[in-house]
Coordinates of C-alpha atoms in Angstrom, one line a residue:
X1 CA 89.4 100.3 265.6
X2 CA 87.3 103.1 266.7
X3 CA 85.8 106.0 264.1
X4 CA 83.9 109.0 264.0
X5 CA 81.9 110.3 261.4
X6 CA 84.4 113.3 261.5
X7 CA 87.0 111.0 259.9
X8 CA 85.1 109.6 257.6
X9 CA 84.0 112.7 256.6
X10 CA 87.6 114.3 256.2
X11 CA 88.6 110.8 254.5
X12 CA 85.6 111.4 251.5
X13 CA 86.5 114.9 251.0
X14 CA 90.0 114.7 250.7
X15 CA 89.7 111.0 248.8
X16 CA 91.8 109.3 251.0
X17 CA 91.1 105.9 250.2
X18 CA 92.2 103.1 248.6
X19 CA 90.3 103.9 244.9
X20 CA 91.5 100.8 243.3
X21 CA 88.4 98.9 241.9
X22 CA 86.0 100.6 243.8
X23 CA 82.9 99.2 243.9
X24 CA 79.1 99.2 245.3
X25 CA 78.5 96.8 248.0
X26 CA 76.2 95.6 245.4
X27 CA 79.2 95.0 242.8
X28 CA 78.5 98.0 240.6
X29 CA 81.8 100.4 239.6
X30 CA 82.2 103.5 240.9
X31 CA 84.1 106.5 239.7
X32 CA 84.3 109.4 241.7
X33 CA 84.3 113.0 239.5
X34 CA 83.9 114.8 242.6
X35 CA 83.3 114.7 246.4
X36 CA 81.1 117.5 246.3
X37 CA 80.9 120.3 248.6
X38 CA 80.5 119.7 252.6
X39 CA 77.0 120.7 253.9
X40 CA 77.4 122.6 257.3
X41 CA 73.6 122.9 257.9
X42 CA 71.0 119.7 258.1
X43 CA 70.3 117.6 255.6
X44 CA 72.8 115.0 253.4
X45 CA 77.0 115.6 254.3
X46 CA 77.9 116.8 251.1
X47 CA 76.1 118.4 248.2
X48 CA 76.6 118.0 244.5
X49 CA 79.0 115.2 244.3
X50 CA 79.2 113.6 240.7
X51 CA 79.9 110.1 240.4
X52 CA 79.7 107.1 237.6
X53 CA 77.7 103.7 239.5
X54 CA 78.0 101.2 236.5
X55 CA 77.1 102.8 233.5
X56 CA 75.2 105.6 235.1
X57 CA 76.3 109.2 235.6
X58 CA 75.3 110.9 239.2
X59 CA 74.9 114.2 240.0
X60 CA 73.6 114.7 243.8
X61 CA 74.6 114.4 247.7
X62 CA 76.3 112.0 249.4
X63 CA 75.6 110.8 253.5
X64 CA 78.3 109.2 255.6
X65 CA 77.9 106.4 257.9
X66 CA 80.1 104.8 260.8
X67 CA 77.6 101.8 259.8
X68 CA 75.2 101.4 257.2
X69 CA 72.3 100.9 259.5
X70 CA 72.7 104.8 261.2
X71 CA 70.4 105.3 258.1
X72 CA 67.8 104.1 260.0
X73 CA 68.9 105.1 263.5
X74 CA 69.2 108.8 262.3
X75 CA 65.6 108.3 260.5
X76 CA 66.4 109.3 257.1
X77 CA 64.6 107.0 255.1
X78 CA 61.2 109.0 255.4
X79 CA 63.4 112.6 255.7
X80 CA 62.6 114.0 252.1
X81 CA 66.1 116.0 252.1
X82 CA 67.4 112.6 251.7
X83 CA 66.3 111.6 248.6
X84 CA 68.5 112.7 246.3
X85 CA 71.4 111.0 248.3
X86 CA 73.1 109.1 245.1
X87 CA 75.8 107.0 247.5
X88 CA 75.8 106.1 251.2
X89 CA 79.7 106.0 252.1
X90 CA 80.2 103.8 255.4
X91 CA 82.8 102.1 257.4
X92 CA 81.2 99.2 257.8
X93 CA 77.9 98.0 255.8
X94 CA 76.1 95.9 258.8
X95 CA 72.9 96.6 256.9
X96 CA 71.9 96.9 253.2
X97 CA 69.5 99.8 253.0
X98 CA 66.2 99.6 250.9
X99 CA 64.5 102.8 249.5
X100 CA 60.8 103.6 249.7
X101 CA 60.6 102.8 246.4
X102 CA 62.0 99.3 246.4
X103 CA 65.9 100.3 245.2
X104 CA 68.6 99.2 247.1
X105 CA 70.5 102.3 248.2
X106 CA 74.1 102.1 246.5
X107 CA 76.9 101.8 249.3
X108 CA 80.6 102.0 249.5
X109 CA 82.2 100.4 252.3
X110 CA 84.9 102.1 253.3
X111 CA 86.7 99.5 256.3
X112 CA 89.3 97.9 253.9
X113 CA 90.0 101.1 251.7
X114 CA 92.0 102.6 254.7
X115 CA 95.6 102.9 255.2
X116 CA 96.4 102.0 258.7
X117 CA 99.3 104.2 258.7
X118 CA 96.6 107.0 258.4
X119 CA 94.3 105.3 261.1
X120 CA 97.1 105.8 263.5
X121 CA 98.2 109.3 262.8
X122 CA 94.7 110.0 263.4
X123 CA 94.4 108.1 266.3
X124 CA 97.1 109.4 267.9
X125 CA 96.1 113.2 267.0
X126 CA 92.6 112.9 268.5
X127 CA 93.2 110.4 271.1
X128 CA 96.3 111.1 272.7
X129 CA 97.0 112.1 276.2
X130 CA 99.2 115.1 275.3
X131 CA 98.3 117.9 277.8
X132 CA 98.4 121.0 275.8
X133 CA 97.4 120.5 272.4
X134 CA 97.0 116.9 270.4
X135 CA 99.2 117.5 268.1
X136 CA 102.5 119.0 270.4
X137 CA 105.0 116.1 269.2
X138 CA 104.3 116.7 266.1
X139 CA 103.3 120.7 265.0
X140 CA 107.3 121.7 265.2
X141 CA 107.7 119.3 262.0
X142 CA 105.1 121.2 260.0
X143 CA 106.3 123.7 257.4
X144 CA 106.5 127.3 258.1
X145 CA 104.0 128.1 254.7
X146 CA 101.3 126.0 256.2
X147 CA 101.3 126.9 259.5
X148 CA 101.8 130.4 258.5
X149 CA 98.4 130.3 256.0
X150 CA 96.4 128.2 258.6
X151 CA 97.2 131.1 261.4
X152 CA 95.9 133.7 259.3
X153 CA 92.5 131.7 258.4
X154 CA 92.2 131.6 262.1
X155 CA 92.8 134.9 262.6
X156 CA 90.4 135.8 260.5
X157 CA 88.0 133.8 261.8
X158 CA 88.6 135.7 265.4
X159 CA 88.3 138.7 264.1
X160 CA 84.9 137.5 262.0
X161 CA 83.3 136.4 265.1
X162 CA 84.5 139.3 267.4
X163 CA 82.6 141.9 264.9
X164 CA 79.4 140.4 265.5
X165 CA 79.2 142.5 268.4
X166 CA 79.5 145.7 266.5
X167 CA 77.6 144.9 263.6
X168 CA 74.8 144.1 266.9
X169 CA 75.5 147.2 268.2
X170 CA 75.8 149.6 265.2
X171 CA 72.3 148.5 264.2
X172 CA 71.0 149.4 267.6
X173 CA 73.1 152.8 267.2
X174 CA 71.6 153.3 263.9
X175 CA 74.7 153.1 261.6
X176 CA 76.9 155.4 263.3
X177 CA 80.0 154.2 263.6
X178 CA 81.3 156.9 265.6
X179 CA 78.9 156.3 268.8
X180 CA 79.3 152.6 268.5
X181 CA 83.2 152.8 267.9
X182 CA 82.8 155.5 271.3
X183 CA 80.8 152.8 273.6
X184 CA 83.3 150.1 272.4
X185 CA 86.6 152.3 273.0
X186 CA 85.0 153.4 276.8
X187 CA 84.1 149.4 277.5
X188 CA 88.0 148.9 277.1
X189 CA 88.9 151.6 279.4
X190 CA 87.5 149.5 282.0
X191 CA 90.2 146.4 281.6
X192 CA 87.9 143.6 282.0
X193 CA 87.1 144.3 285.5
X194 CA 85.2 147.6 285.1
X195 CA 84.3 147.2 281.2
X196 CA 80.7 146.8 282.1
X197 CA 80.1 150.1 283.9
X198 CA 82.2 151.8 281.2
X199 CA 79.8 150.4 278.8
X200 CA 77.0 151.1 280.7
X201 CA 78.0 155.1 281.1
X202 CA 79.3 155.7 277.6
X203 CA 75.9 154.4 276.5
X204 CA 74.5 156.9 279.1
X205 CA 76.1 159.6 277.9
X206 CA 76.4 160.6 274.2
X207 CA 79.3 161.2 272.2
X208 CA 77.4 164.1 270.8
X209 CA 76.9 165.5 274.4
X210 CA 80.4 165.5 275.1
X211 CA 80.7 166.7 271.6
X212 CA 79.1 170.3 272.7
X213 CA 81.5 170.7 275.5
X214 CA 84.6 169.7 273.7
X215 CA 86.6 173.4 274.5
X216 CA 85.2 172.7 278.3
X217 CA 87.4 170.1 279.9
X218 CA 85.7 170.4 283.0
X219 CA 82.0 170.2 281.9
X220 CA 83.6 166.9 279.9
X221 CA 85.2 165.9 283.5
X222 CA 81.6 166.6 285.4
X223 CA 79.5 164.7 282.5
X224 CA 81.8 162.0 282.5
X225 CA 82.2 161.4 286.5
X226 CA 78.3 162.4 286.8
X227 CA 77.2 160.1 284.6
X228 CA 79.5 157.1 286.3
X229 CA 77.6 157.9 289.9
X230 CA 80.8 159.2 291.7
X231 CA 79.3 163.0 292.0
X232 CA 76.3 161.7 294.1
X233 CA 77.8 162.7 297.4
X234 CA 79.4 165.9 299.4
X235 CA 83.3 166.7 298.8
X236 CA 85.8 168.9 301.1
X237 CA 87.9 169.4 297.5
X238 CA 87.3 172.4 295.4
X239 CA 87.7 169.9 292.5
X240 CA 84.8 167.5 292.8
X241 CA 82.9 170.5 294.6
X242 CA 83.4 172.6 291.3
X243 CA 82.7 169.4 289.2
X244 CA 79.7 168.6 291.3
X245 CA 78.3 171.8 290.4
X246 CA 78.7 171.5 286.6
X247 CA 77.1 168.3 286.8
X248 CA 74.1 169.1 288.5
X249 CA 73.6 171.7 285.4
X250 CA 74.2 169.7 282.4
X251 CA 72.4 166.7 284.3
X252 CA 69.4 168.5 284.2
X253 CA 69.8 170.5 280.6
X254 CA 69.9 166.6 278.7
X255 CA 68.0 165.3 281.5
X256 CA 70.6 162.4 282.2
X257 CA 70.3 159.9 284.8
X258 CA 73.5 158.5 286.0
X259 CA 74.3 154.6 286.6
X260 CA 75.2 153.2 290.0
X261 CA 78.3 153.6 291.6
X262 CA 78.5 150.5 293.2
X263 CA 79.4 148.8 289.6
X264 CA 82.5 150.0 289.6
X265 CA 85.1 147.7 291.0
X266 CA 88.7 149.0 293.4
X267 CA 89.0 145.5 295.0
X268 CA 92.4 144.0 294.5
X269 CA 93.3 146.6 291.9
X270 CA 96.6 148.6 291.4
X271 CA 95.5 152.2 292.1
X272 CA 97.3 153.1 288.8
X273 CA 94.1 150.9 287.5
X274 CA 91.5 152.6 289.8
X275 CA 88.2 153.2 288.2
X276 CA 88.7 157.2 289.1
X277 CA 91.3 157.0 287.0
X278 CA 90.7 155.5 283.8
X279 CA 87.4 157.7 283.6
X280 CA 89.9 160.5 284.2
X281 CA 91.9 159.6 281.6
X282 CA 88.9 159.0 279.2
X283 CA 88.0 162.1 279.8
X284 CA 91.3 163.4 278.6
X285 CA 90.9 161.5 275.4
X286 CA 87.3 162.8 274.4
X287 CA 88.7 166.5 274.8
X288 CA 92.0 165.6 273.1
X289 CA 90.5 163.6 270.7
X290 CA 86.8 164.2 269.0
X291 CA 85.4 161.5 266.5
X292 CA 87.8 159.5 267.0
X293 CA 86.6 156.5 264.6
X294 CA 87.5 159.2 261.4
X295 CA 90.5 160.0 263.0
X296 CA 91.5 155.9 263.1
X297 CA 90.1 155.3 259.9
X298 CA 92.8 158.3 258.6
X299 CA 95.4 157.0 260.3
X300 CA 97.6 154.9 259.0
X301 CA 100.8 154.8 260.9
X302 CA 100.7 153.0 264.1
X303 CA 102.9 155.1 266.3
X304 CA 100.4 157.9 265.6
X305 CA 97.7 156.1 267.0
X306 CA 99.8 155.4 269.7
X307 CA 100.0 159.4 270.3
X308 CA 96.8 159.7 270.6
X309 CA 96.7 158.2 274.3
X310 CA 100.1 159.2 274.9
X311 CA 100.5 162.5 276.9
X312 CA 96.6 162.8 277.6
X313 CA 96.7 166.0 280.0
X314 CA 95.2 164.1 283.1
X315 CA 93.1 166.9 284.8
X316 CA 96.0 168.1 287.7
X317 CA 94.1 167.1 290.8
X318 CA 95.0 163.2 289.9
X319 CA 98.5 163.7 289.9
X320 CA 98.1 163.8 293.8
X321 CA 95.0 161.5 294.2
X322 CA 93.7 158.5 293.3
X323 CA 89.8 158.9 294.4
X324 CA 88.4 162.5 295.3
X325 CA 89.3 164.0 298.6
X326 CA 91.5 161.5 299.6
X327 CA 95.4 163.0 298.7
X328 CA 98.4 160.7 297.6
X329 CA 101.7 160.9 296.5
X330 CA 102.8 162.9 293.7
X331 CA 102.8 160.3 290.5
X332 CA 102.2 160.2 287.0
X333 CA 98.2 158.8 285.7
X334 CA 99.6 159.0 281.5
X335 CA 98.5 155.5 280.3
X336 CA 101.1 152.7 279.9
X337 CA 102.7 151.1 276.8
X338 CA 100.7 147.9 277.5
X339 CA 97.6 149.5 278.2
X340 CA 97.6 151.3 275.3
X341 CA 98.4 148.5 272.9
X342 CA 95.1 146.6 274.6
X343 CA 93.3 149.2 273.3
X344 CA 94.7 149.0 270.0
X345 CA 94.9 145.5 269.6
X346 CA 91.0 145.2 271.1
X347 CA 89.0 148.3 269.3
X348 CA 91.0 149.8 266.6
X349 CA 91.7 146.5 264.5
X350 CA 88.4 145.6 265.3
X351 CA 86.9 148.0 264.3
X352 CA 88.8 148.5 260.9
X353 CA 88.3 144.7 260.5
X354 CA 84.4 145.2 260.9
X355 CA 84.3 148.5 259.2
X356 CA 86.2 146.8 256.1
X357 CA 83.5 143.5 256.3
X358 CA 80.7 146.1 256.4
X359 CA 81.4 147.8 253.5
X360 CA 83.4 145.2 251.2
X361 CA 86.9 146.8 251.4
X362 CA 89.8 144.8 251.6
X363 CA 91.9 147.9 252.4
X364 CA 90.7 148.2 255.3
X365 CA 91.0 144.4 256.3
X366 CA 94.4 144.2 255.8
X367 CA 94.9 147.5 257.5
X368 CA 93.7 145.6 260.5
X369 CA 96.0 142.7 259.9
X370 CA 99.1 145.1 259.3
X371 CA 97.9 146.9 262.5
X372 CA 98.4 143.5 264.7
X373 CA 101.7 143.1 262.8
X374 CA 103.2 146.1 264.4
X375 CA 101.8 144.9 267.8
X376 CA 103.8 143.2 270.3
X377 CA 102.4 139.8 271.3
X378 CA 100.6 139.8 274.3
X379 CA 101.8 137.5 277.4
X380 CA 99.8 134.6 278.1
X381 CA 99.7 130.9 279.1
X382 CA 98.8 129.3 276.2
X383 CA 101.3 132.1 274.1
X384 CA 104.2 131.0 275.9
X385 CA 103.0 126.8 276.1
X386 CA 102.9 127.5 272.1
X387 CA 106.6 129.1 272.1
X388 CA 107.8 126.3 274.1
X389 CA 106.7 124.0 271.0
X390 CA 109.0 126.1 268.6
X391 CA 106.3 128.2 267.4
X392 CA 107.2 132.2 266.8
X393 CA 105.3 134.6 268.7
X394 CA 106.3 137.6 267.6
X395 CA 103.6 139.7 267.2
X396 CA 100.4 140.2 268.1
X397 CA 99.0 138.8 265.3
X398 CA 100.5 135.9 266.3
X399 CA 99.5 135.5 269.9
X400 CA 96.0 136.2 269.0
X401 CA 95.8 134.0 266.1
X402 CA 97.1 131.3 268.7
X403 CA 94.5 131.9 271.0
X404 CA 91.7 131.6 268.3
X405 CA 93.6 128.5 267.6
X406 CA 94.0 126.8 271.0
X407 CA 90.6 128.0 271.9
X408 CA 88.4 127.2 269.1
X409 CA 90.1 124.3 267.9
X410 CA 92.8 122.2 269.9
X411 CA 90.4 122.4 273.0
X412 CA 87.8 120.5 271.4
X413 CA 90.3 118.2 269.1
X414 CA 88.8 119.8 265.6
X415 CA 92.1 118.2 264.5
X416 CA 90.1 116.9 260.8
X417 CA 88.9 120.9 260.4
X418 CA 92.6 122.5 261.3
X419 CA 95.4 123.4 258.0
X420 CA 97.7 121.8 260.8
X421 CA 96.5 118.6 261.6
X422 CA 95.5 118.1 258.1
X423 CA 99.3 118.1 257.1
X424 CA 100.5 116.3 259.9
X425 CA 98.0 113.2 258.7
X426 CA 99.2 113.6 255.5
X427 CA 102.9 113.1 256.6
X428 CA 104.4 110.5 255.3

């Protein structure tokens, strides 16, 4: 049999061993009142366990190993953090452990107390040859309540991890939610390929500066295109000439410095996604809606949130252009529905969650989850493969949770830490 400490950890945590006539390797009886709390930091594996060994009731720590000799290999003997270990739980007792004070460390050997059926389910799950996820042969047998509860948990884990970037940015912006939201939203307008230059542009151009020109769309456009580095050359068309003139004045007034134009990527992109078009759309959004974070906090209707991004009123120049001085066939330059959904997913959902987390208001956390339930599921290989296994993927709530499950549990075969894996292991 091949064991891991994670499996021993799992067996002890849920007490999935034969507890009849439980004894230490020294012959003393054991009664387990509480297995203790798992320790995720350095030190013994479980804290605050409560046991009776012989006639004495103990409260303290429990350490787990494959072999009892691992106690010495891991150099616990003279480590003060292990002074309060009251029980050593091992798969195999290959060496009695004597403590510095001469006492023999109480040891529980599990070798003959683990069900072969449980071990086989564990081995097949963690060490099987499945290509997509470890439990692809059995996941369809997991009940819907277990699956939904676990997906909700991993979704929250995903949002908590992503919110750390929001909190770090919020600190840099001295607690200014509006500025932080504006910067994150700008980065999302880059849609991965141009996320970095969009973010750099936004950080170089404070929202408060734009707010001073909210009644002058041309100046908003000049500031955004200018700071993006697109107004540093000579032009033929009147529109970019006017922008350049406006920007020259505003740049001097606010002591601005543009980012480098070469940061923007056009290669292998559909013209509709060119950064010039995205910048024009972003400028139109700023003109249409100031203080977007405050609006987001107030708006509960998803349809109304979508309206913020529809009919933006992009400058008419872009109806016949994808770049400055390069005329093209007339076409709409409005944001598509899928682009709007991505912006809502990656910015609005994240900030509702982060705001609720920061201010300890479950109301906003729940709103972020409800918003995910109103957005369509993303389309990618991971979502498709889960669907082929019989898992329903109807909304962004489902797809985001499954992405987290696959990338942070299934791919690392963390089945013992997974609610779905736990359920499968306990199936009879």
